[in-house]
Amino acid sequence: ALPICSRELSAQELKLQKQHASAASTDPAMAVLLRSTAFCLLAATPAAQQVGTHVAEEHPEMPFWECDAAGCTKETKSVVMDSNWRWVHNGQYTNCYKDGDWDKTLCPDPEACAQNCHLDGAGVKEYADTYGIKTSGNGLTLDFVTKTEYGGNYGSRVYLMDNEREYKMFHLKNREFTLTVDMQRMPCGLNGAVYFVEMEQDGGAASSGGSNTAGAMYGTGYCDAQCPHDMKFINGEANMLDWNATSDPPVGKYGICCAEMDIWEANSRATAYTPHPCSITGAHRCEGIECGDNEKDQRYDGVCDKDGCDFNNWRMANHTFYGRKVAGEDFTVDSKKKLTVVTQFITHDGTDTGDLVDIRRFYVQEGKTMENSLSSIAGVTGNSVTDQ
């Protein structure tokens, strides 16, 4: 996914403050990320990681098709923005988190911070104008930089919803997943990604024991195989212990790990698809060596395979399969044109319960179907990711 960047106060936050001043497993069920979710309240537990009320949450709609041999059925789903991008405040107009650091008064400890602080909503207009997340027709556009008169936002991450309070879950074995992408404005150095991660369907609301009252409706519960330390809230508590505000992005003591399947990580110069298995099941808050932190030289000691087993056409020594067609350079797949990407998850016995043995890829462009390129590097054969 596009990396979470430390950012200045967003346009939405500044605008609202200004208005206030003037007024005085092998087959886990996975939630899909596009790049870019039931509440549980316990009467005996103080409300925490609460929901703000300045802006009503409104999820941008997006079409989704489910297909079988008889044809395809169109459904209208929606997307929700990750909680890490959201304005976090005290229920009024005081920021709990600003300029990469936590407010010491509102956040003296993780539990009090979650109790004092609110994740605010965003309407369709804010999604587009503040965060660069726009749906139109059958597509979704994520802008990397969105500037307004009040500030700027960099990157975004959104999740596909099944309903207003739950993420859409996918069981991939014996299935194929298809999407159409447009990479022509994605230069080298940027990464647009679509991937699956083993998040909880309700965004971790139930498993938090009542401390996460925002849930999937507000994009909580993210995890991935890199065990990111930059999530502001984990399991309904603020990730503020040992917070390093000078890091880019700022990071806390804990990471949050889970299995990941990268369907599409690409720009207009290169692409890869990559499974990242983990030794744990579901979202797991990590600490110490199990996080596999790079700066501690523990990358290969953690609970997840951070490198994964990827297929990158260029790295597999085929330098003419995917790229931007220009004078003097020709590619089988032209990244300057829209492209349909098909990924198949093959089981050993052709059933939904069989063992996953092969992840295959092919492309469709301008009516032409193209199989993935073959590997040309020593010790690696074929054109897919297998259990070998």
Short mmCIF file of C-alpha atoms in Angstrom, two decimals:
data_model
loop_
_atom_site.label_atom_id
_atom_site.label_comp_id
_atom_site.label_asym_id
_atom_site.label_seq_id
_atom_site.Cartn_x
_atom_site.Cartn_y
_atom_site.Cartn_z
CA ALA A 1 0.00 0.00 0.00
CA LEU A 2 1.06 3.58 -0.36
CA PRO A 3 3.03 4.41 2.78
CA ILE A 4 1.36 6.39 5.51
CA CYS A 5 3.06 9.76 5.56
CA SER A 6 3.40 12.11 8.47
CA ARG A 7 1.26 15.07 7.55
CA GLU A 8 0.25 18.54 8.58
CA LEU A 9 -3.23 19.20 9.95
CA SER A 10 -5.63 18.20 7.20
CA ALA A 11 -7.87 20.62 5.37
CA GLN A 12 -10.92 19.15 7.10
CA GLU A 13 -9.40 19.70 10.55
CA LEU A 14 -8.30 23.25 9.82
CA LYS A 15 -11.58 24.20 8.20
CA LEU A 16 -13.61 22.93 11.15
CA GLN A 17 -11.35 24.65 13.66
CA LYS A 18 -11.59 27.88 11.70
CA GLN A 19 -15.38 27.64 11.64
CA HIS A 20 -15.43 27.00 15.38
CA ALA A 21 -13.18 29.97 16.09
CA SER A 22 -15.27 32.29 14.02
CA ALA A 23 -18.40 31.05 15.75
CA ALA A 24 -16.44 31.19 19.12
CA SER A 25 -4.14 -18.82 7.42
CA THR A 26 -3.89 -20.77 4.10
CA ASP A 27 -7.32 -19.56 3.20
CA PRO A 28 -8.12 -16.75 5.59
CA ALA A 29 -11.14 -14.59 5.01
CA MET A 30 -9.60 -11.31 4.02
CA ALA A 31 -10.78 -7.74 3.66
CA VAL A 32 -9.69 -6.17 0.39
CA LEU A 33 -7.74 -2.92 0.26
CA LEU A 34 -7.93 -0.71 -2.79
CA ARG A 35 -4.44 1.66 -3.35
CA SER A 36 -6.60 2.46 -1.05
CA THR A 37 -15.59 -3.85 8.39
CA ALA A 38 -20.37 -4.85 14.23
CA PHE A 39 -19.87 -2.52 16.99
CA CYS A 40 -19.48 -3.87 20.52
CA LEU A 41 -20.18 -1.71 23.55
CA LEU A 42 -19.83 -3.14 27.04
CA ALA A 43 -21.79 -1.32 29.70
CA ALA A 44 -19.06 -1.85 32.28
CA THR A 45 -16.30 -0.55 30.00
CA PRO A 46 -15.64 3.16 29.46
CA ALA A 47 -16.18 4.22 25.86
CA ALA A 48 -12.87 4.45 24.02
CA GLN A 49 -11.51 5.04 20.52
CA GLN A 50 -14.75 6.93 20.21
CA VAL A 51 -16.60 8.38 17.25
CA GLY A 52 -16.57 12.11 16.52
CA THR A 53 -19.68 14.00 15.53
CA HIS A 54 -18.40 17.01 13.57
CA VAL A 55 -18.80 15.29 10.20
CA ALA A 56 -21.17 12.37 9.52
CA GLU A 57 -19.41 9.39 7.97
CA GLU A 58 -20.57 8.70 4.41
CA HIS A 59 -18.93 5.93 2.43
CA PRO A 60 -18.38 6.52 -1.31
CA GLU A 61 -20.20 3.91 -3.38
CA MET A 62 -18.38 1.52 -5.68
CA PRO A 63 -19.70 -1.30 -7.90
CA PHE A 64 -18.61 -4.90 -7.41
CA TRP A 65 -19.44 -7.99 -9.47
CA GLU A 66 -19.67 -11.64 -8.45
CA CYS A 67 -19.51 -14.07 -11.35
CA ASP A 68 -20.05 -17.76 -12.03
CA ALA A 69 -20.66 -19.92 -15.10
CA ALA A 70 -24.12 -18.40 -15.50
CA GLY A 71 -22.83 -14.83 -15.65
CA CYS A 72 -22.10 -11.86 -13.40
CA THR A 73 -24.24 -10.09 -10.81
CA LYS A 74 -23.54 -6.44 -10.06
CA GLU A 75 -23.70 -5.20 -6.46
CA THR A 76 -23.31 -1.69 -5.10
CA LYS A 77 -20.73 -1.70 -2.32
CA SER A 78 -18.76 1.16 -0.79
CA VAL A 79 -15.29 1.98 0.49
CA VAL A 80 -14.12 3.36 3.84
CA MET A 81 -10.95 5.31 4.60
CA ASP A 82 -8.41 3.89 7.04
CA SER A 83 -8.62 5.33 10.56
CA ASN A 84 -4.96 6.43 10.48
CA TRP A 85 -5.83 9.25 8.07
CA ARG A 86 -8.68 10.58 10.19
CA TRP A 87 -8.86 13.64 12.40
CA VAL A 88 -8.45 12.55 16.06
CA HIS A 89 -9.76 15.07 18.60
CA ASN A 90 -11.21 15.40 22.11
CA GLY A 91 -14.82 15.53 21.01
CA GLN A 92 -14.60 19.28 20.46
CA TYR A 93 -11.81 20.94 18.46
CA THR A 94 -8.61 20.07 20.33
CA ASN A 95 -6.34 17.63 18.51
CA CYS A 96 -5.29 14.45 20.29
CA TYR A 97 -2.61 14.00 17.62
CA LYS A 98 -0.83 16.78 15.78
CA ASP A 99 2.46 17.21 13.94
CA GLY A 100 3.32 13.55 14.43
CA ASP A 101 2.89 13.46 18.21
CA TRP A 102 0.27 12.89 20.92
CA ASP A 103 -1.18 15.55 23.19
CA LYS A 104 0.29 14.83 26.64
CA THR A 105 -2.82 16.05 28.51
CA LEU A 106 -5.40 14.13 26.51
CA CYS A 107 -3.12 11.12 26.12
CA PRO A 108 -1.25 10.43 29.39
CA ASP A 109 -1.51 6.68 28.74
CA PRO A 110 -2.95 4.40 26.01
CA GLU A 111 -6.25 3.68 27.76
CA ALA A 112 -6.99 7.29 28.74
CA CYS A 113 -6.06 8.45 25.23
CA ALA A 114 -8.55 6.05 23.65
CA GLN A 115 -11.20 7.15 26.14
CA ASN A 116 -10.59 10.85 25.55
CA CYS A 117 -10.14 10.83 21.78
CA HIS A 118 -12.57 10.59 18.89
CA LEU A 119 -12.15 9.49 15.27
CA ASP A 120 -14.20 11.83 13.13
CA GLY A 121 -16.15 11.00 10.04
CA ALA A 122 -15.85 12.18 6.48
CA GLY A 123 -18.57 12.75 3.91
CA VAL A 124 -18.26 11.96 0.22
CA LYS A 125 -17.20 15.56 -0.39
CA GLU A 126 -14.42 15.32 2.23
CA TYR A 127 -13.29 11.99 0.81
CA ALA A 128 -12.79 13.68 -2.56
CA ASP A 129 -11.72 17.23 -1.70
CA THR A 130 -9.56 16.53 1.36
CA TYR A 131 -8.24 13.00 0.83
CA GLY A 132 -8.36 12.59 -2.97
CA ILE A 133 -10.63 9.52 -2.84
CA LYS A 134 -13.19 9.65 -5.65
CA THR A 135 -15.59 7.17 -7.21
CA SER A 136 -17.02 7.66 -10.66
CA GLY A 137 -18.95 5.22 -12.80
CA ASN A 138 -17.40 1.80 -12.33
CA GLY A 139 -14.12 3.04 -10.91
CA LEU A 140 -12.21 4.41 -7.95
CA THR A 141 -9.48 7.06 -8.16
CA LEU A 142 -6.93 7.66 -5.39
CA ASP A 143 -4.89 10.84 -5.75
CA PHE A 144 -1.43 10.76 -4.19
CA VAL A 145 -1.34 14.47 -3.29
CA THR A 146 -4.46 16.51 -2.48
CA LYS A 147 -3.94 20.21 -1.79
CA THR A 148 -6.51 22.61 -0.36
CA GLU A 149 -6.37 26.15 0.99
CA TYR A 150 -6.04 24.70 4.49
CA GLY A 151 -3.21 22.20 3.92
CA GLY A 152 -2.45 18.95 2.15
CA ASN A 153 -2.94 15.19 2.30
CA TYR A 154 -0.57 12.55 0.97
CA GLY A 155 -1.67 9.06 -0.01
CA SER A 156 -4.70 7.13 1.20
CA ARG A 157 -5.87 3.63 1.99
CA VAL A 158 -9.45 2.40 1.69
CA TYR A 159 -11.26 -0.88 2.33
CA LEU A 160 -14.15 -2.47 0.50
CA MET A 161 -17.28 -2.64 2.68
CA ASP A 162 -19.92 -5.39 2.70
CA ASN A 163 -22.37 -3.15 4.56
CA GLU A 164 -22.10 0.04 6.59
CA ARG A 165 -20.50 -1.71 9.58
CA GLU A 166 -18.56 -4.66 8.14
CA TYR A 167 -15.74 -5.18 5.68
CA LYS A 168 -16.26 -7.36 2.63
CA MET A 169 -14.59 -10.71 3.31
CA PHE A 170 -13.12 -12.93 0.61
CA HIS A 171 -12.41 -16.67 0.55
CA LEU A 172 -9.96 -16.97 -2.31
CA LYS A 173 -9.28 -20.69 -2.77
CA ASN A 174 -10.72 -22.15 -5.98
CA ARG A 175 -11.66 -18.61 -7.09
CA GLU A 176 -10.30 -15.86 -9.28
CA PHE A 177 -10.17 -12.13 -8.54
CA THR A 178 -10.27 -9.59 -11.35
CA LEU A 179 -9.78 -5.83 -11.48
CA THR A 180 -9.02 -3.21 -14.10
CA VAL A 181 -6.26 -0.70 -13.40
CA ASP A 182 -4.93 2.50 -14.99
CA MET A 183 -1.22 3.07 -14.32
CA GLN A 184 -0.37 5.66 -16.95
CA ARG A 185 0.08 8.43 -14.34
CA MET A 186 2.06 6.28 -11.89
CA PRO A 187 5.78 6.97 -12.36
CA CYS A 188 8.71 5.01 -11.03
CA GLY A 189 9.02 5.54 -7.28
CA LEU A 190 5.30 5.34 -6.51
CA ASN A 191 3.26 2.23 -5.70
CA GLY A 192 -0.45 1.78 -6.34
CA ALA A 193 -1.65 -1.35 -4.57
CA VAL A 194 -4.65 -3.65 -4.27
CA TYR A 195 -4.23 -6.39 -1.70
CA PHE A 196 -5.89 -8.65 0.85
CA VAL A 197 -5.06 -8.71 4.55
CA GLU A 198 -6.45 -10.85 7.38
CA MET A 199 -8.34 -8.08 9.17
CA GLU A 200 -11.35 -8.74 11.38
CA GLN A 201 -14.68 -8.18 9.65
CA ASP A 202 -15.85 -5.64 12.26
CA GLY A 203 -12.54 -3.78 12.34
CA GLY A 204 -11.60 -5.31 15.70
CA ALA A 205 -14.57 -3.86 17.60
CA ALA A 206 -15.70 -7.09 19.28
CA SER A 207 -12.22 -8.44 20.08
CA SER A 208 -11.24 -5.14 21.74
CA GLY A 209 -13.59 -5.88 24.61
CA GLY A 210 -15.45 -2.63 24.08
CA SER A 211 -12.49 -0.27 23.82
CA ASN A 212 -12.91 0.19 20.05
CA THR A 213 -16.35 1.68 19.49
CA ALA A 214 -15.56 3.07 16.04
CA GLY A 215 -15.05 -0.24 14.25
CA ALA A 216 -15.06 -0.93 10.57
CA MET A 217 -17.41 1.94 9.81
CA TYR A 218 -14.45 4.23 10.51
CA GLY A 219 -11.73 2.05 9.00
CA THR A 220 -10.16 0.54 12.14
CA GLY A 221 -8.27 -2.74 12.58
CA TYR A 222 -5.62 -2.58 9.85
CA CYS A 223 -2.79 -5.09 9.85
CA ASP A 224 -0.35 -6.51 7.32
CA ALA A 225 2.70 -8.73 7.01
CA GLN A 226 5.12 -5.82 7.55
CA CYS A 227 3.77 -5.55 11.14
CA PRO A 228 3.48 -1.75 10.90
CA HIS A 229 4.31 0.30 14.01
CA ASP A 230 2.74 3.51 12.68
CA MET A 231 -0.89 2.62 13.45
CA LYS A 232 -2.17 5.19 15.94
CA PHE A 233 -4.60 2.76 17.57
CA ILE A 234 -4.18 -1.01 17.99
CA ASN A 235 -6.81 -3.22 19.65
CA GLY A 236 -8.71 -0.12 20.75
CA GLU A 237 -5.75 1.49 22.59
CA ALA A 238 -3.48 4.31 21.51
CA ASN A 239 -0.12 3.01 20.27
CA MET A 240 1.66 5.84 22.09
CA LEU A 241 4.18 3.98 24.25
CA ASP A 242 7.78 4.67 23.15
CA TRP A 243 6.32 6.89 20.43
CA ASN A 244 9.00 8.24 18.10
CA ALA A 245 7.66 11.43 16.57
CA THR A 246 10.86 12.08 14.60
CA SER A 247 10.61 8.85 12.63
CA ASP A 248 9.13 9.01 9.13
CA PRO A 249 6.44 7.92 9.62
CA PRO A 250 6.17 8.30 13.41
CA VAL A 251 6.03 4.89 15.13
CA GLY A 252 5.07 3.33 18.46
CA LYS A 253 6.14 0.35 20.56
CA TYR A 254 3.70 -2.13 19.05
CA GLY A 255 3.19 -3.41 15.53
CA ILE A 256 0.17 -5.17 14.11
CA CYS A 257 0.77 -8.29 12.02
CA CYS A 258 -1.35 -10.52 9.80
CA ALA A 259 -1.17 -12.52 6.58
CA GLU A 260 -1.18 -10.52 3.34
CA MET A 261 -1.78 -11.29 -0.31
CA ASP A 262 -0.62 -8.56 -2.66
CA ILE A 263 -2.70 -8.78 -5.82
CA TRP A 264 -1.39 -5.67 -7.49
CA GLU A 265 1.64 -3.63 -6.47
CA ALA A 266 2.70 -1.54 -9.40
CA ASN A 267 3.52 1.66 -11.19
CA SER A 268 3.93 2.17 -14.92
CA ARG A 269 7.41 0.59 -14.90
CA ALA A 270 7.04 -2.60 -12.87
CA THR A 271 4.50 -4.84 -11.16
CA ALA A 272 4.49 -7.77 -8.73
CA TYR A 273 2.04 -10.06 -6.97
CA THR A 274 3.13 -11.56 -3.65
CA PRO A 275 1.79 -13.83 -0.91
CA HIS A 276 3.10 -13.01 2.60
CA PRO A 277 2.23 -15.87 5.01
CA CYS A 278 2.51 -15.58 8.80
CA SER A 279 2.85 -18.09 11.63
CA ILE A 280 -0.04 -16.44 13.49
CA THR A 281 -3.74 -16.35 12.56
CA GLY A 282 -5.62 -13.09 12.28
CA ALA A 283 -4.52 -9.67 13.47
CA HIS A 284 -1.77 -9.97 16.12
CA ARG A 285 -0.29 -7.12 18.16
CA CYS A 286 3.45 -7.72 18.15
CA GLU A 287 6.18 -6.57 20.49
CA GLY A 288 9.93 -7.03 20.25
CA ILE A 289 11.46 -9.73 18.08
CA GLU A 290 8.12 -11.10 16.83
CA CYS A 291 7.62 -7.84 14.90
CA GLY A 292 10.71 -8.55 12.81
CA ASP A 293 11.87 -4.93 12.81
CA ASN A 294 14.43 -3.97 10.18
CA GLU A 295 16.27 -1.42 12.33
CA LYS A 296 16.94 -4.15 14.92
CA ASP A 297 18.20 -6.52 12.23
CA GLN A 298 15.35 -8.91 13.04
CA ARG A 299 13.51 -8.90 9.70
CA TYR A 300 13.69 -12.67 9.33
CA ASP A 301 12.99 -13.48 13.01
CA GLY A 302 9.41 -12.20 13.17
CA VAL A 303 6.06 -13.95 12.81
CA CYS A 304 5.48 -12.89 9.16
CA ASP A 305 7.34 -13.39 5.90
CA LYS A 306 8.03 -9.75 5.07
CA ASP A 307 9.75 -10.50 1.77
CA GLY A 308 7.05 -12.88 0.62
CA CYS A 309 7.27 -15.00 -2.51
CA ASP A 310 6.76 -12.53 -5.32
CA PHE A 311 6.54 -12.72 -9.08
CA ASN A 312 7.97 -9.58 -10.66
CA ASN A 313 8.40 -9.90 -14.42
CA TRP A 314 11.46 -7.64 -14.54
CA ARG A 315 13.16 -9.37 -11.62
CA MET A 316 12.43 -12.70 -13.27
CA ALA A 317 14.60 -11.42 -16.14
CA ASN A 318 11.90 -10.53 -18.66
CA HIS A 319 12.49 -6.84 -19.36
CA THR A 320 10.04 -6.52 -22.24
CA PHE A 321 6.82 -7.91 -20.73
CA TYR A 322 5.42 -4.93 -18.75
CA GLY A 323 6.16 -1.24 -19.19
CA ARG A 324 5.40 2.04 -20.93
CA LYS A 325 5.38 1.68 -24.69
CA VAL A 326 7.36 4.53 -26.22
CA ALA A 327 9.45 4.96 -29.34
CA GLY A 328 12.24 2.41 -29.23
CA GLU A 329 10.72 0.40 -26.37
CA ASP A 330 8.03 -2.23 -26.88
CA PHE A 331 6.26 -4.26 -24.21
CA THR A 332 3.80 -7.14 -24.27
CA VAL A 333 1.65 -5.30 -21.70
CA ASP A 334 1.43 -1.54 -22.20
CA SER A 335 1.09 0.22 -18.83
CA LYS A 336 -0.02 3.42 -20.57
CA LYS A 337 -3.37 1.76 -21.32
CA LYS A 338 -6.06 0.35 -19.05
CA LEU A 339 -5.38 -3.24 -18.11
CA THR A 340 -7.51 -6.05 -16.65
CA VAL A 341 -5.60 -8.17 -14.11
CA VAL A 342 -6.79 -11.71 -13.34
CA THR A 343 -5.43 -13.75 -10.41
CA GLN A 344 -6.46 -17.37 -9.87
CA PHE A 345 -6.08 -19.37 -6.65
CA ILE A 346 -5.73 -23.05 -7.57
CA THR A 347 -6.27 -25.88 -5.09
CA HIS A 348 -4.84 -29.38 -5.33
CA ASP A 349 -8.24 -30.99 -5.87
CA GLY A 350 -10.21 -28.18 -7.49
CA THR A 351 -12.41 -27.60 -4.43
CA ASP A 352 -12.87 -24.67 -2.05
CA THR A 353 -11.43 -26.75 0.82
CA GLY A 354 -8.38 -28.12 -0.98
CA ASP A 355 -4.80 -27.06 -0.35
CA LEU A 356 -3.67 -23.93 -2.19
CA VAL A 357 -0.93 -25.04 -4.58
CA ASP A 358 -0.72 -22.36 -7.29
CA ILE A 359 -1.44 -18.64 -7.73
CA ARG A 360 -1.69 -17.83 -11.42
CA ARG A 361 -1.79 -14.51 -13.24
CA PHE A 362 -2.85 -13.38 -16.68
CA TYR A 363 -3.76 -10.06 -18.28
CA VAL A 364 -6.40 -8.80 -20.71
CA GLN A 365 -5.80 -5.65 -22.74
CA GLU A 366 -7.73 -4.38 -25.75
CA GLY A 367 -9.48 -7.74 -26.08
CA LYS A 368 -6.25 -9.75 -26.03
CA THR A 369 -5.48 -12.26 -23.26
CA MET A 370 -1.82 -12.56 -22.26
CA GLU A 371 -0.36 -15.22 -19.98
CA ASN A 372 2.19 -14.13 -17.41
CA SER A 373 5.81 -14.16 -18.56
CA LEU A 374 8.07 -17.09 -17.78
CA SER A 375 10.91 -16.82 -15.30
CA SER A 376 14.38 -16.77 -16.86
CA ILE A 377 16.48 -16.74 -13.71
CA ALA A 378 18.43 -19.75 -12.47
CA GLY A 379 16.58 -22.02 -10.06
CA VAL A 380 13.14 -20.53 -10.75
CA THR A 381 10.87 -21.96 -13.45
CA GLY A 382 7.33 -21.30 -14.64
CA ASN A 383 5.16 -18.21 -14.64
CA SER A 384 3.22 -18.48 -11.38
CA VAL A 385 3.66 -18.73 -7.61
CA THR A 386 3.43 -22.36 -6.48
CA ASP A 387 3.89 -24.33 -3.26
CA GLN A 388 7.25 -25.48 -4.63
#
